[in-house]
PDB file of C-alpha atoms in Angstrom:
ATOM      1  CA  MET C   1     -23.349   9.353 -46.684  1.00 75.00           C
ATOM      2  CA  SER C   2     -19.761   8.760 -45.614  1.00 88.00           C
ATOM      3  CA  SER C   3     -18.522   5.327 -44.593  1.00 91.00           C
ATOM      4  CA  ARG C   4     -17.856   6.710 -41.133  1.00 92.00           C
ATOM      5  CA  GLN C   5     -21.474   7.784 -40.781  1.00 91.00           C
ATOM      6  CA  GLU C   6     -22.688   4.387 -42.045  1.00 90.00           C
ATOM      7  CA  ILE C   7     -20.621   2.575 -39.441  1.00 92.00           C
ATOM      8  CA  LEU C   8     -21.870   4.822 -36.643  1.00 90.00           C
ATOM      9  CA  GLU C   9     -25.513   4.291 -37.679  1.00 89.00           C
ATOM     10  CA  LYS C  10     -25.071   0.511 -37.764  1.00 87.00           C
ATOM     11  CA  ILE C  11     -23.550   0.578 -34.290  1.00 87.00           C
ATOM     12  CA  GLN C  12     -26.474   2.641 -32.987  1.00 86.00           C
ATOM     13  CA  GLN C  13     -28.964   0.156 -34.493  1.00 85.00           C
ATOM     14  CA  LEU C  14     -27.412  -2.794 -32.681  1.00 85.00           C
ATOM     15  CA  ARG C  15     -29.519  -4.112 -29.832  1.00 79.00           C
ATOM     16  CA  LEU C  16     -27.408  -6.340 -27.662  1.00 79.00           C
ATOM     17  CA  ASP C  17     -28.962  -8.423 -24.941  1.00 81.00           C
ATOM     18  CA  GLN C  18     -28.179  -7.137 -21.484  1.00 81.00           C
ATOM     19  CA  THR C  19     -26.200  -9.578 -19.390  1.00 84.00           C
ATOM     20  CA  GLU C  20     -26.590  -9.565 -15.649  1.00 85.00           C
ATOM     21  CA  LEU C  21     -23.409  -9.277 -13.638  1.00 82.00           C
ATOM     22  CA  PRO C  22     -22.628 -12.401 -11.655  1.00 86.00           C
ATOM     23  CA  THR C  23     -23.333 -12.283  -7.959  1.00 85.00           C
ATOM     24  CA  ILE C  24     -20.261 -12.528  -5.811  1.00 76.00           C
ATOM     25  CA  PRO C  25     -20.681 -15.022  -3.011  1.00 78.00           C
ATOM     26  CA  GLU C  26     -19.949 -14.012   0.548  1.00 76.00           C
ATOM     27  CA  PHE C  27     -16.553 -15.361   1.488  1.00 72.00           C
ATOM     28  CA  LYS C  28     -15.752 -16.875   4.846  1.00 74.00           C
ATOM     29  CA  ASN C  29     -13.720 -14.577   7.012  1.00 73.00           C
ATOM     30  CA  PRO C  30     -10.719 -16.038   8.800  1.00 67.00           C
ATOM     31  CA  ILE C  31     -10.980 -16.621  12.520  1.00 73.00           C
ATOM     32  CA  ASN C  32      -8.163 -14.160  13.308  1.00 86.00           C
ATOM     33  CA  THR C  33      -7.748 -11.487  10.640  1.00 89.00           C
ATOM     34  CA  GLU C  34      -4.829  -9.841  12.468  1.00 92.00           C
ATOM     35  CA  GLU C  35      -2.836 -13.084  12.602  1.00 94.00           C
ATOM     36  CA  GLU C  36      -3.565 -13.777   8.937  1.00 93.00           C
ATOM     37  CA  PHE C  37      -2.425 -10.228   8.112  1.00 94.00           C
ATOM     38  CA  LYS C  38       0.855 -10.717   9.999  1.00 95.00           C
ATOM     39  CA  ALA C  39       1.483 -14.044   8.249  1.00 94.00           C
ATOM     40  CA  SER C  40       0.780 -12.430   4.866  1.00 94.00           C
ATOM     41  CA  ILE C  41       3.190  -9.543   5.536  1.00 95.00           C
ATOM     42  CA  GLU C  42       5.923 -12.015   6.491  1.00 94.00           C
ATOM     43  CA  ALA C  43       5.203 -14.155   3.417  1.00 92.00           C
ATOM     44  CA  ASN C  44       5.663 -10.972   1.355  1.00 91.00           C
ATOM     45  CA  LYS C  45       9.143 -10.469   2.902  1.00 91.00           C
ATOM     46  CA  GLY C  46       7.925  -7.719   5.243  1.00 94.00           C
ATOM     47  CA  GLU C  47       8.043  -7.601   9.026  1.00 95.00           C
ATOM     48  CA  VAL C  48       5.458  -6.710  11.678  1.00 96.00           C
ATOM     49  CA  ILE C  49       7.161  -5.022  14.638  1.00 96.00           C
ATOM     50  CA  SER C  50       6.212  -3.205  17.831  1.00 94.00           C
ATOM     51  CA  GLN C  51       6.649   0.525  18.321  1.00 92.00           C
ATOM     52  CA  GLU C  52       9.462  -0.213  20.797  1.00 92.00           C
ATOM     53  CA  LYS C  53      11.279  -2.376  18.245  1.00 95.00           C
ATOM     54  CA  LEU C  54      10.872   0.401  15.673  1.00 94.00           C
ATOM     55  CA  MET C  55      12.494   2.914  18.025  1.00 91.00           C
ATOM     56  CA  SER C  56      15.319   0.499  18.787  1.00 92.00           C
ATOM     57  CA  TRP C  57      15.897  -0.272  15.086  1.00 93.00           C
ATOM     58  CA  ILE C  58      16.028   3.440  14.212  1.00 90.00           C
ATOM     59  CA  SER C  59      18.440   4.323  17.024  1.00 88.00           C
ATOM     60  CA  GLU C  60      20.740   1.336  16.393  1.00 92.00           C
ATOM     61  CA  SER C  61      20.885   1.793  12.618  1.00 90.00           C
ATOM     62  CA  GLY C  62      22.211   5.350  12.651  1.00 87.00           C
ATOM     63  CA  PHE C  63      20.069   6.584   9.771  1.00 88.00           C
ATOM     64  CA  GLN C  64      20.777  10.153   8.700  1.00 86.00           C
ATOM     65  CA  LYS C  65      17.605  10.955   6.746  1.00 86.00           C
ATOM     66  CA  ILE C  66      14.296   9.884   8.302  1.00 88.00           C
ATOM     67  CA  LEU C  67      10.909  11.366   7.487  1.00 86.00           C
ATOM     68  CA  ASN C  68       7.983  10.732   9.825  1.00 88.00           C
ATOM     69  CA  PHE C  69       4.532  11.467   8.420  1.00 87.00           C
ATOM     70  CA  SER C  70       2.678   9.267  10.898  1.00 90.00           C
ATOM     71  CA  GLN C  71      -0.128  10.772  12.938  1.00 89.00           C
ATOM     72  CA  LEU C  72      -0.649   7.492  14.819  1.00 90.00           C
ATOM     73  CA  ILE C  73       2.581   7.198  16.795  1.00 86.00           C
ATOM     74  CA  ASN C  74       4.775   9.679  18.596  1.00 79.00           C
ATOM     75  CA  LEU C  75       8.412   8.766  18.177  1.00 74.00           C
ATOM     76  CA  ASN C  76       9.571  11.424  20.662  1.00 64.00           C
ATOM     77  CA  THR C  77      12.133  12.500  18.121  1.00 59.00           C
ATOM     78  CA  THR C  78      12.273  15.365  15.680  1.00 53.00           C
ATOM     79  CA  TYR C  79      12.976  14.261  12.144  1.00 55.00           C
ATOM     80  CA  ALA C  80      13.397  16.255   8.990  1.00 58.00           C
ATOM     81  CA  ARG C  81      10.371  17.805   7.316  1.00 64.00           C
ATOM     82  CA  ILE C  82      10.347  18.561   3.627  1.00 72.00           C
ATOM     83  CA  ASP C  83       8.489  20.974   1.395  1.00 75.00           C
ATOM     84  CA  ASP C  84       9.945  19.993  -1.969  1.00 78.00           C
ATOM     85  CA  ALA C  85      10.002  16.498  -3.497  1.00 77.00           C
ATOM     86  CA  HIS C  86      13.612  17.051  -4.587  1.00 81.00           C
ATOM     87  CA  GLU C  87      14.582  16.856  -0.912  1.00 78.00           C
ATOM     88  CA  LEU C  88      13.609  13.158  -0.930  1.00 82.00           C
ATOM     89  CA  ASP C  89      17.029  12.415  -2.388  1.00 83.00           C
ATOM     90  CA  GLN C  90      18.873   9.841  -0.257  1.00 85.00           C
ATOM     91  CA  LEU C  91      15.812   9.197   1.942  1.00 88.00           C
ATOM     92  CA  GLN C  92      16.659   6.255   4.193  1.00 92.00           C
ATOM     93  CA  VAL C  93      13.478   5.756   6.248  1.00 92.00           C
ATOM     94  CA  ALA C  94       9.930   6.964   5.626  1.00 91.00           C
ATOM     95  CA  ILE C  95       7.280   6.427   8.292  1.00 93.00           C
ATOM     96  CA  ILE C  96       3.695   6.774   7.072  1.00 94.00           C
ATOM     97  CA  ASP C  97       0.228   5.748   8.196  1.00 95.00           C
ATOM     98  CA  GLY C  98      -1.863   3.171   6.399  1.00 96.00           C
ATOM     99  CA  GLN C  99      -5.632   3.588   6.144  1.00 95.00           C
ATOM    100  CA  PHE C 100      -6.404  -0.124   6.356  1.00 96.00           C
ATOM    101  CA  GLY C 101      -4.855  -3.512   5.744  1.00 96.00           C
ATOM    102  CA  VAL C 102      -6.091  -6.702   4.075  1.00 95.00           C
ATOM    103  CA  GLY C 103      -5.724  -9.946   5.985  1.00 94.00           C
ATOM    104  CA  GLU C 104      -5.659 -12.343   3.038  1.00 92.00           C
ATOM    105  CA  ASN C 105      -2.643 -10.788   1.305  1.00 94.00           C
ATOM    106  CA  GLY C 106      -1.059  -8.240   3.657  1.00 95.00           C
ATOM    107  CA  ALA C 107      -1.826  -5.293   1.380  1.00 96.00           C
ATOM    108  CA  ILE C 108      -2.063  -1.857   3.005  1.00 97.00           C
ATOM    109  CA  TRP C 109      -4.086   0.984   1.442  1.00 96.00           C
ATOM    110  CA  ILE C 110      -2.264   4.330   1.146  1.00 95.00           C
ATOM    111  CA  THR C 111      -3.584   7.551  -0.414  1.00 93.00           C
ATOM    112  CA  ASN C 112      -2.394  11.112  -0.859  1.00 89.00           C
ATOM    113  CA  GLU C 113      -3.768  11.766   2.653  1.00 88.00           C
ATOM    114  CA  GLN C 114      -0.895   9.718   4.118  1.00 86.00           C
ATOM    115  CA  VAL C 115       1.943  10.897   1.878  1.00 86.00           C
ATOM    116  CA  PRO C 116       2.506  14.464   0.688  1.00 83.00           C
ATOM    117  CA  PHE C 117       4.630  13.219  -2.222  1.00 86.00           C
ATOM    118  CA  ARG C 118       3.703  10.160  -4.287  1.00 88.00           C
ATOM    119  CA  ALA C 119       7.314   9.095  -4.603  1.00 88.00           C
ATOM    120  CA  ILE C 120       7.833   8.511  -0.870  1.00 89.00           C
ATOM    121  CA  PRO C 121       6.861   4.801  -0.687  1.00 90.00           C
ATOM    122  CA  PHE C 122       9.077   4.070  -3.693  1.00 89.00           C
ATOM    123  CA  ILE C 123      12.117   6.293  -3.196  1.00 90.00           C
ATOM    124  CA  THR C 124      12.859   5.480   0.434  1.00 91.00           C
ATOM    125  CA  GLU C 125      15.268   2.672   1.291  1.00 92.00           C
ATOM    126  CA  HIS C 126      13.131   1.437   4.183  1.00 95.00           C
ATOM    127  CA  LEU C 127       9.384   1.947   4.492  1.00 95.00           C
ATOM    128  CA  VAL C 128       7.543   1.829   7.819  1.00 96.00           C
ATOM    129  CA  ILE C 129       3.739   1.800   7.769  1.00 97.00           C
ATOM    130  CA  VAL C 130       1.788   2.394  10.972  1.00 96.00           C
ATOM    131  CA  LEU C 131      -1.617   0.717  10.879  1.00 97.00           C
ATOM    132  CA  PRO C 132      -4.469   0.578  13.403  1.00 96.00           C
ATOM    133  CA  LYS C 133      -5.178  -3.046  14.382  1.00 95.00           C
ATOM    134  CA  ASN C 134      -8.904  -2.444  14.078  1.00 94.00           C
ATOM    135  CA  GLU C 135      -8.508  -1.371  10.437  1.00 95.00           C
ATOM    136  CA  ILE C 136      -7.707  -4.797   8.982  1.00 95.00           C
ATOM    137  CA  VAL C 137     -10.367  -6.248   6.686  1.00 94.00           C
ATOM    138  CA  PRO C 138     -10.375  -9.966   5.827  1.00 92.00           C
ATOM    139  CA  THR C 139     -10.495  -9.865   1.994  1.00 91.00           C
ATOM    140  CA  MET C 140      -9.857  -7.656  -1.027  1.00 91.00           C
ATOM    141  CA  HIS C 141     -13.611  -7.631  -1.644  1.00 88.00           C
ATOM    142  CA  GLN C 142     -14.108  -5.669   1.579  1.00 90.00           C
ATOM    143  CA  ALA C 143     -11.057  -3.544   0.759  1.00 92.00           C
ATOM    144  CA  TYR C 144     -12.492  -2.454  -2.587  1.00 90.00           C
ATOM    145  CA  ILE C 145     -15.776  -1.576  -0.908  1.00 89.00           C
ATOM    146  CA  LYS C 146     -13.835   0.681   1.510  1.00 90.00           C
ATOM    147  CA  THR C 147     -11.931   2.402  -1.310  1.00 90.00           C
ATOM    148  CA  SER C 148     -15.031   2.995  -3.440  1.00 86.00           C
ATOM    149  CA  SER C 149     -16.466   5.518  -0.988  1.00 84.00           C
ATOM    150  CA  GLN C 150     -13.284   7.608  -0.845  1.00 83.00           C
ATOM    151  CA  SER C 151     -12.160  10.604  -2.835  1.00 86.00           C
ATOM    152  CA  TYR C 152      -8.433  10.753  -3.518  1.00 87.00           C
ATOM    153  CA  SER C 153      -6.011  11.770  -6.251  1.00 88.00           C
ATOM    154  CA  PHE C 154      -3.537   8.981  -5.557  1.00 89.00           C
ATOM    155  CA  GLY C 155      -4.007   5.561  -3.989  1.00 91.00           C
ATOM    156  CA  LEU C 156      -2.200   2.240  -3.899  1.00 92.00           C
ATOM    157  CA  PHE C 157      -1.947  -1.039  -2.055  1.00 93.00           C
ATOM    158  CA  ILE C 158       1.494  -1.893  -0.671  1.00 93.00           C
ATOM    159  CA  ALA C 159       2.034  -5.514   0.328  1.00 90.00           C
ATOM    160  CA  GLY C 160       5.763  -5.746   0.962  1.00 85.00           C
ATOM    161  CA  PRO C 161       9.134  -4.409  -0.110  1.00 84.00           C
ATOM    162  CA  SER C 162       9.829  -3.972  -3.809  1.00 80.00           C
ATOM    163  CA  LYS C 163      10.389  -7.323  -5.506  1.00 77.00           C
ATOM    164  CA  THR C 164      11.252  -8.288  -9.047  1.00 78.00           C
ATOM    165  CA  ALA C 165      12.687 -11.355 -10.749  1.00 77.00           C
ATOM    166  CA  ASP C 166      14.419 -11.958 -14.033  1.00 75.00           C
ATOM    167  CA  ILE C 167      13.616 -14.701 -16.519  1.00 76.00           C
ATOM    168  CA  GLU C 168      15.709 -17.140 -14.478  1.00 76.00           C
ATOM    169  CA  GLN C 169      13.520 -16.300 -11.471  1.00 76.00           C
ATOM    170  CA  SER C 170      16.341 -14.729  -9.476  1.00 79.00           C
ATOM    171  CA  LEU C 171      14.487 -12.632  -6.890  1.00 75.00           C
ATOM    172  CA  VAL C 172      15.788  -9.117  -6.257  1.00 77.00           C
ATOM    173  CA  ILE C 173      14.452  -7.145  -3.281  1.00 77.00           C
ATOM    174  CA  GLY C 174      14.453  -3.333  -3.482  1.00 73.00           C
ATOM    175  CA  ALA C 175      15.156  -2.884  -7.180  1.00 72.00           C
ATOM    176  CA  HIS C 176      12.161  -0.630  -7.867  1.00 78.00           C
ATOM    177  CA  GLY C 177      11.312   0.670  -4.408  1.00 80.00           C
ATOM    178  CA  ALA C 178      11.867   0.142  -0.714  1.00 87.00           C
ATOM    179  CA  LYS C 179      14.329  -2.574   0.318  1.00 90.00           C
ATOM    180  CA  SER C 180      12.308  -3.361   3.424  1.00 93.00           C
ATOM    181  CA  LEU C 181       8.810  -2.950   4.800  1.00 94.00           C
ATOM    182  CA  ARG C 182       8.079  -2.823   8.495  1.00 96.00           C
ATOM    183  CA  VAL C 183       4.511  -2.596   9.756  1.00 97.00           C
ATOM    184  CA  VAL C 184       3.694  -1.286  13.224  1.00 96.00           C
ATOM    185  CA  LEU C 185       0.226  -2.278  14.428  1.00 95.00           C
ATOM    186  CA  VAL C 186      -1.245   0.157  16.974  1.00 93.00           C
TER     187      VAL C 186
END
């Protein structure tokens, strides 16, 4: 008998005691999940704005390349549509929908249903996420329950603009993704 076979047989003969998973207590939900969500977004260096403020910001900024993938708001403007990910070059503003947000940390769940190209939330200079107010859950525990029933090929939580820091803790915004995050609650 080979040593490999001996090892495999010994592993199969092991009888380990089963350990029960710990029960997760039910956490108190905040009184106002929407307000907690807004505070979390702002703490993450993002901004919660109205649809009117979004329109004003876009028109005043003079952006040349804006992609709108949102199904939740009508911006009354025609923006570029793309069919090839290479056309994302120099993307200034991407507007996408979020499936749901998390009050305790400001994270917003995005899947391939909201973005046709995975690179969009990372390659754009400014990211705008449109989120229904009634789709904010209090905690990540509830968020993970919502994601577990979904089928998707790509999913992520976004909780603010890209942030990184060096060993001296010098914070840099936008080094690895969007320089800003604006959330429009509808």
